[in-house]
mmCIF file of C-alpha atoms in Angstrom:
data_model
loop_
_atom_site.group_PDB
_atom_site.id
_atom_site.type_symbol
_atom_site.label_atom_id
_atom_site.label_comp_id
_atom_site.label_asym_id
_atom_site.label_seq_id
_atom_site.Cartn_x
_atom_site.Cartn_y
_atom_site.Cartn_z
ATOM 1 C CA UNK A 18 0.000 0.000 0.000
ATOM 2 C CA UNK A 19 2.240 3.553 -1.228
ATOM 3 C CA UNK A 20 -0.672 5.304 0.730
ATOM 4 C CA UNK A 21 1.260 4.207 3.879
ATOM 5 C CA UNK A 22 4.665 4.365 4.821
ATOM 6 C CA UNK A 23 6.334 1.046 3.636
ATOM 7 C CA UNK A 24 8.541 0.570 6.829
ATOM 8 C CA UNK A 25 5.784 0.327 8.850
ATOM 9 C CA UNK A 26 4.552 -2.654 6.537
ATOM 10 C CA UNK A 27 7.724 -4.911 7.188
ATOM 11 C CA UNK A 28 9.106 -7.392 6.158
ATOM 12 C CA UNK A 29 9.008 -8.037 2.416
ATOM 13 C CA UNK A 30 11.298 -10.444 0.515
ATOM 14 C CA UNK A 31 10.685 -8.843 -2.947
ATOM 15 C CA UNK A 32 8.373 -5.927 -4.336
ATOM 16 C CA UNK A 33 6.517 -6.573 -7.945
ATOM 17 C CA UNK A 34 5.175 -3.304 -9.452
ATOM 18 C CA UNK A 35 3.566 -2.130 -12.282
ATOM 19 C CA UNK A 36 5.629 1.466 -12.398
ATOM 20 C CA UNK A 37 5.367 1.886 -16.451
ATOM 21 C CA UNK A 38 1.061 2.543 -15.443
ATOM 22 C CA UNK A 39 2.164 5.063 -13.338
ATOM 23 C CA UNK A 40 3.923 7.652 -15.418
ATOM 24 C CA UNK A 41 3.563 11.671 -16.202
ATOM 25 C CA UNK A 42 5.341 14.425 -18.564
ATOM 26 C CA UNK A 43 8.843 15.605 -17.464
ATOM 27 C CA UNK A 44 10.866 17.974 -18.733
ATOM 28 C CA UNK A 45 14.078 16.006 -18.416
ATOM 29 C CA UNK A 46 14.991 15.689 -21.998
ATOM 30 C CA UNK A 47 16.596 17.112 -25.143
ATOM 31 C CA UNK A 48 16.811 20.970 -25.098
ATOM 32 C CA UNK A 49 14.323 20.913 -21.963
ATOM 33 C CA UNK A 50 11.263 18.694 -24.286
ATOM 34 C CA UNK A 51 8.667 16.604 -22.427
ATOM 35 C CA UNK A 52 9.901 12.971 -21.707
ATOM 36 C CA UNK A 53 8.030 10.493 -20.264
ATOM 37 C CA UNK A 54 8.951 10.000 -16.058
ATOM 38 C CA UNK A 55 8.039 7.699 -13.228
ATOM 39 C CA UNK A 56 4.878 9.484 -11.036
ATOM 40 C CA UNK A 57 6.068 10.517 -7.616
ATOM 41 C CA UNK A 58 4.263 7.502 -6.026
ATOM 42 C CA UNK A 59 7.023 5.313 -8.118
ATOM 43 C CA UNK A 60 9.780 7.766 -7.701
ATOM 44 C CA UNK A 61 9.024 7.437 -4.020
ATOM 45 C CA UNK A 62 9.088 3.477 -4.146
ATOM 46 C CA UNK A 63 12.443 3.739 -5.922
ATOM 47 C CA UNK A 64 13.893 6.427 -3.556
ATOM 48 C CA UNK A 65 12.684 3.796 -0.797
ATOM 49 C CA UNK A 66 14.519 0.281 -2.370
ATOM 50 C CA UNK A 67 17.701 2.200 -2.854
ATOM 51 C CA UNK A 68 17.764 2.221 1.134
ATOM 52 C CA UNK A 69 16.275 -1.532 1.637
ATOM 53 C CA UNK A 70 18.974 -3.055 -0.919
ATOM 54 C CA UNK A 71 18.025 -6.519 0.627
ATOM 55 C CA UNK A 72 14.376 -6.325 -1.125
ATOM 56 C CA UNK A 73 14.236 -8.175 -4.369
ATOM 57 C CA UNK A 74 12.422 -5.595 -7.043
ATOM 58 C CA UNK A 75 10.595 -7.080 -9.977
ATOM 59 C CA UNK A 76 11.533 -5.318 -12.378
ATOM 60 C CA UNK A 77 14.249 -2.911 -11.291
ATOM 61 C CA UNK A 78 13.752 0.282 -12.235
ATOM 62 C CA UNK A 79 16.881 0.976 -14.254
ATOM 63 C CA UNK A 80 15.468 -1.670 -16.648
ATOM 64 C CA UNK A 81 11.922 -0.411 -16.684
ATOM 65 C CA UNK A 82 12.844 3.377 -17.845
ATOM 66 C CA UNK A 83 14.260 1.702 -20.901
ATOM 67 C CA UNK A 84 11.170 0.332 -22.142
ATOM 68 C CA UNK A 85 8.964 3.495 -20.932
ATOM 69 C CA UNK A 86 10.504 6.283 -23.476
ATOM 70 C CA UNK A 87 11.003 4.920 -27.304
ATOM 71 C CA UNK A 88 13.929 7.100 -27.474
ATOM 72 C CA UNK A 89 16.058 5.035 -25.278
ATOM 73 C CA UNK A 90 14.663 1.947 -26.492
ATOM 74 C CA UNK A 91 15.135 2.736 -30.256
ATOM 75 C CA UNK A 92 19.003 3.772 -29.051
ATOM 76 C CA UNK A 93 19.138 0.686 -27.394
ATOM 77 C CA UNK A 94 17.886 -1.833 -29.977
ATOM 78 C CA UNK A 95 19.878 -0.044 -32.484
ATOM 79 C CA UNK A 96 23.157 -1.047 -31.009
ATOM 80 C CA UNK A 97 21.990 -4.825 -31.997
ATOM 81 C CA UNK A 98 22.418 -4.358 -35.404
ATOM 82 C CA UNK A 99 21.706 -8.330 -36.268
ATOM 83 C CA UNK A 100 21.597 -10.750 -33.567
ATOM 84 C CA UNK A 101 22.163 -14.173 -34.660
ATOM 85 C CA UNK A 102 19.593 -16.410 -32.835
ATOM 86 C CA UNK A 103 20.907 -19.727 -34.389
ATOM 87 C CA UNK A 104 19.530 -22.272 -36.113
ATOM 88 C CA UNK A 105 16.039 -24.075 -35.559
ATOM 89 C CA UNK A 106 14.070 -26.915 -37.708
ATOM 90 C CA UNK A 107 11.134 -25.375 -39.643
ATOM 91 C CA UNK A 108 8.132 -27.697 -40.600
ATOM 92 C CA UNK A 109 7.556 -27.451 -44.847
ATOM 93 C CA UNK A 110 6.392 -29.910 -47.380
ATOM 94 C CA UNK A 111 9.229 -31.856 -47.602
ATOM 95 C CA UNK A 112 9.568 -32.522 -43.891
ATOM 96 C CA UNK A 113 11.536 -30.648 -41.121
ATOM 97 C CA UNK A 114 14.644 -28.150 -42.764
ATOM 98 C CA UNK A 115 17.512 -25.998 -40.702
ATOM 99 C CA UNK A 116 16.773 -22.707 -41.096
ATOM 100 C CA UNK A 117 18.804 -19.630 -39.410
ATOM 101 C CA UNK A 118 16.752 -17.071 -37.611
ATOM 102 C CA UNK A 119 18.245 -13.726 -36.676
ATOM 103 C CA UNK A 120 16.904 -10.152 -35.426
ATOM 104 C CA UNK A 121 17.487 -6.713 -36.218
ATOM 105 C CA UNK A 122 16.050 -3.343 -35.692
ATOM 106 C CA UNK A 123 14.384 -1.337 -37.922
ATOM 107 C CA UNK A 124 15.645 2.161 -39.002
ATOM 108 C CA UNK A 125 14.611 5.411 -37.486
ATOM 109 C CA UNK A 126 15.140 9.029 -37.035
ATOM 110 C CA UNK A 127 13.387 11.424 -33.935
ATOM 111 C CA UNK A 128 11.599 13.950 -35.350
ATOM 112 C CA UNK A 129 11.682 17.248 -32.874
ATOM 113 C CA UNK A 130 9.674 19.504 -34.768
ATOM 114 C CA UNK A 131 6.420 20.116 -37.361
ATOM 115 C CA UNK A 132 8.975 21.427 -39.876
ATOM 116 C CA UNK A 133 8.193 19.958 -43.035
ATOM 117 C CA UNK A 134 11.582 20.670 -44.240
ATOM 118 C CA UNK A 135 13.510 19.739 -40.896
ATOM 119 C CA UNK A 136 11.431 16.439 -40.981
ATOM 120 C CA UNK A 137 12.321 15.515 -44.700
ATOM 121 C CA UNK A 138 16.099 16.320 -44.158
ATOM 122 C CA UNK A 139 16.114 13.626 -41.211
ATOM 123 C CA UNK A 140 14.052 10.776 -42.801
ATOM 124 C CA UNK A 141 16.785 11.276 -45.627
ATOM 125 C CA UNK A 142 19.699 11.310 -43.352
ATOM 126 C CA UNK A 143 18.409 8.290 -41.278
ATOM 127 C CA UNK A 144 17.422 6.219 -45.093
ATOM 128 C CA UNK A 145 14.067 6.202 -44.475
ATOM 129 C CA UNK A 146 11.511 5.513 -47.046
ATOM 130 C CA UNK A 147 7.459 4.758 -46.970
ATOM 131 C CA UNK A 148 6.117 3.166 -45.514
ATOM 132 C CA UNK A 149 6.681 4.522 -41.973
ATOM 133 C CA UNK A 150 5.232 4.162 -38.330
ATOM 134 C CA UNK A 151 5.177 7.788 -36.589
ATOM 135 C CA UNK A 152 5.119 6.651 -32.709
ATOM 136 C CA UNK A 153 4.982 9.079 -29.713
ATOM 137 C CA UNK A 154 8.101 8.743 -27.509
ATOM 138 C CA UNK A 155 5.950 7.434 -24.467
ATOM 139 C CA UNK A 156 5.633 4.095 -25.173
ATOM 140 C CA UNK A 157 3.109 2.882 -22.212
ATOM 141 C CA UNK A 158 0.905 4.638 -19.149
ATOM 142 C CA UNK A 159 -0.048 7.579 -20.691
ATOM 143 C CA UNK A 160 -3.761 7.919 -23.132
ATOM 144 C CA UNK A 161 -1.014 8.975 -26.351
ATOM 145 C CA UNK A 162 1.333 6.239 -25.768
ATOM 146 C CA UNK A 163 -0.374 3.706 -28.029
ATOM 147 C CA UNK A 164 -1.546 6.807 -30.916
ATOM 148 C CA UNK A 165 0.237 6.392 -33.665
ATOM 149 C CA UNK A 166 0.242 6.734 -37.837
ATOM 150 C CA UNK A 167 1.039 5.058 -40.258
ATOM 151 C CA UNK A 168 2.413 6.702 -43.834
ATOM 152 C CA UNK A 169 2.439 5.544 -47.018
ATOM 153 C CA UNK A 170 3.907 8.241 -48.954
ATOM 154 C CA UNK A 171 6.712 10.300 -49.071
ATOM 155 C CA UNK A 172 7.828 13.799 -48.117
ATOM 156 C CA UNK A 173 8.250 15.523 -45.040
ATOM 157 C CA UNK A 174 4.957 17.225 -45.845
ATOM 158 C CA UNK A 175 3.061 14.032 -45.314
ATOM 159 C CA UNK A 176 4.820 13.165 -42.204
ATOM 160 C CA UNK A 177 4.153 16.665 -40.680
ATOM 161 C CA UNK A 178 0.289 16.410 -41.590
ATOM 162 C CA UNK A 179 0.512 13.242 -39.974
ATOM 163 C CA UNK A 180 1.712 14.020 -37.375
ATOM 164 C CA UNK A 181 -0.376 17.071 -36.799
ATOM 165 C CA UNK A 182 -3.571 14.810 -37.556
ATOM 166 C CA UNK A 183 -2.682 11.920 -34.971
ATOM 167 C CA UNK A 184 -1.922 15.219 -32.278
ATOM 168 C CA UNK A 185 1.331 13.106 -31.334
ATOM 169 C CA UNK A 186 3.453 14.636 -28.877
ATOM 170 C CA UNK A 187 6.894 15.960 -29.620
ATOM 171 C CA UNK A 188 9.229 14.602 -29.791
ATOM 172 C CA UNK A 189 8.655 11.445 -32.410
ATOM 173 C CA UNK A 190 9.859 8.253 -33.899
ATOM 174 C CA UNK A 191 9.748 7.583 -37.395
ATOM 175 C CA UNK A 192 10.495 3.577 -37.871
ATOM 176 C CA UNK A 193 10.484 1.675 -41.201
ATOM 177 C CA UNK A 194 7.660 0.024 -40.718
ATOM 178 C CA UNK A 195 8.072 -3.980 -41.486
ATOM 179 C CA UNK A 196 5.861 -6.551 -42.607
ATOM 180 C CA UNK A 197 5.272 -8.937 -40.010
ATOM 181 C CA UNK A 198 2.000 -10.632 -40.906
ATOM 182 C CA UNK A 199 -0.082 -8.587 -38.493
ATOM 183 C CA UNK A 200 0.637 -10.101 -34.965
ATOM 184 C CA UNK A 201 3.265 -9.025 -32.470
ATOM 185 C CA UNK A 202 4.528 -11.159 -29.788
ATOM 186 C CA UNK A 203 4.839 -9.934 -26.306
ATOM 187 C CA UNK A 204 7.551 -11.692 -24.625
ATOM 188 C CA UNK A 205 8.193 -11.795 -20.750
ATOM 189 C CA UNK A 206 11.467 -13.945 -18.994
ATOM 190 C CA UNK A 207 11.266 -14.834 -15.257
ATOM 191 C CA UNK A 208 14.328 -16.483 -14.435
ATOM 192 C CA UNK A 209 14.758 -19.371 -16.971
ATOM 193 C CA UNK A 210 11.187 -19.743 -17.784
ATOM 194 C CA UNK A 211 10.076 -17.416 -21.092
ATOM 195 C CA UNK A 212 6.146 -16.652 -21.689
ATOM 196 C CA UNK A 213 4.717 -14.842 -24.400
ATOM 197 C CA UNK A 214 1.116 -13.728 -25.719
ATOM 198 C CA UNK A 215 0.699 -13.115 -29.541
ATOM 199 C CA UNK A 216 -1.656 -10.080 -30.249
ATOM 200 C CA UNK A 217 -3.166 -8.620 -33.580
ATOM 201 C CA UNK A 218 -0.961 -5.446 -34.706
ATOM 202 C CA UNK A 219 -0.864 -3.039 -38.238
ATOM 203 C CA UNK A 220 -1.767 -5.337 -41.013
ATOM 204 C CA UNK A 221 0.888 -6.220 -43.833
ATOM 205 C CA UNK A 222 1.357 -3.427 -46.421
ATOM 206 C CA UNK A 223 1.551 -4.447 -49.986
ATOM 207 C CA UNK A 224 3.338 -2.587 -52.878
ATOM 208 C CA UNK A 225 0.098 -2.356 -54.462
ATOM 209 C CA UNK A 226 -1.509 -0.440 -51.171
ATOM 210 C CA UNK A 227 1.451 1.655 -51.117
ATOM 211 C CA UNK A 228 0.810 2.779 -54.910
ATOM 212 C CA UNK A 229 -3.094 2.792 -54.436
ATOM 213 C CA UNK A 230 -2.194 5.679 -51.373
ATOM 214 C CA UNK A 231 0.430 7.307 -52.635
ATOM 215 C CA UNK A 232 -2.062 8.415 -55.547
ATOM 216 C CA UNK A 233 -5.203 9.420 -53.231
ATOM 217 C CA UNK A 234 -4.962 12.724 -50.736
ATOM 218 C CA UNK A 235 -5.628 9.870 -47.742
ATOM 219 C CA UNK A 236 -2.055 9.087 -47.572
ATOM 220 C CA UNK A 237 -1.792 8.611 -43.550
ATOM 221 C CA UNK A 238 -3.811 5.925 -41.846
ATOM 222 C CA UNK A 239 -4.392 7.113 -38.257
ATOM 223 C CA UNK A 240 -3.711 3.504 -35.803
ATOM 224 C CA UNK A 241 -4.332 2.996 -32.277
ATOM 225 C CA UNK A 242 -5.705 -0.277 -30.439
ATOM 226 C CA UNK A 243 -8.945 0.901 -31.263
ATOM 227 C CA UNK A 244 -8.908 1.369 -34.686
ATOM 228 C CA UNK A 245 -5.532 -0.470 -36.491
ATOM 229 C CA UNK A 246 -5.337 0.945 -39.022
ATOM 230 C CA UNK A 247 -8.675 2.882 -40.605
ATOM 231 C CA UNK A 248 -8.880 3.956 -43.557
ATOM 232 C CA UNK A 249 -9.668 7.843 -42.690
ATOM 233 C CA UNK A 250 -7.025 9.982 -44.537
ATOM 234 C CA UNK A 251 -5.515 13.464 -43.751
ATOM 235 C CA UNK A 252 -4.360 15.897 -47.074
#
């Protein structure tokens, strides 16, 4: 209970929280712009298992602010490059083959401003071409965390409208968006033991959809859990 002091609710072995629910707007970031920040109540928890160091946290916090602000975690995942993951036995017509799996990142850039021509110069710096996922840099706890657009055509004019018509937050990620047959998996590890939940995500993006928008004025499809992906268009 944070509502009461936690030394008066001795002893505990180990603390599981939820602290990436519980987050609000700082001004801790680039040139003084918003980031995403633990609320006081977790700041206060944190401040609190610094001085029990005997108290087993699930997860610590130095490894949940990674995951909260898609800045770091775009930084992060970019220093993978490709990870080899080996080789496992895929089921096809002709019986069980090898087949070597391996991970990467996709490109992005941060977009800081609604400047059309600021935003074009760094989607070419960074290589990126349609189509793109614009995603706020809060990436859980807050209502705009999960808003999010998808483009299909180029131009930093596009971006900026899409921006403007999703109302992200500054600062942004632009990511190449990928194929990936319209599920994501959530994975979780605890200890040795791995769990994961598949979930429906952005549907696959032909080259044909990419022509058919990139010839119509609705050339941004707003996304959010709610909607993935509807066809209302911004010009």
């Amino acid at each position: 209970d944070l509502g009461r002091p936690l030394d008066d609710q001795m002893p505990f072995h180990a603390i599981l929280h939820k602290a990436s629910d519980e987050l609000e707007w700082s001004s801790t970031g680039k040139q003084g712009v918003r980031a995403p920040s633990f609320s006081k109540r977790m700041q206060g928890l944190r401040a609190w298992l610094a001085c029990h160091p005997h108290v087993h946290v699930i997860d610590p916090f130095e490894s949940t602010e990674k995951v909260i602000d898609r800045l770091q975690l775009c930084a992060l995942t970019g220093q993978l490059n490709t990870l080899d993951l080996g080789q496992v036995a895929e089921s096809s017509s002709v019986g069980r083959v090898p087949m070597n799996l391996s991970a990467s990142s996709p490109k992005y850039c941060t977009l800081w401003s609604h400047d059309a021509r600021a935003i074009d110069k760094d989607l070419k710096a960074a290589g990126l071409t349609p189509p793109l996922i614009l995603k706020p840099s809060v990436a859980c706890g807050l209502p705009e965390s999960h808003g999010m657009a998808l483009v299909t055509a180029p131009g930093g004019e596009v971006v900026e409208k899409a921006l403007r018509a999703a109302r992200m937050p500054l600062p942004a990620i632009a990511q190449q968006f990928s194929n990936h047959g319209g599920q994501v998996a959530k994975v979780y590890a605890a200890g040795d033991k791995v769990f994961y939940s598949v979930r429906p995500s952005i549907p696959d993006i032909s080259d044909r959809d990419l022509g058919h928008h990139a010839t119509q004025a609705a050339q941004v499809l707003p996304c959010s859990p709610s909607t993935l992906c509807g066809q209302q268009g911004f010009h």
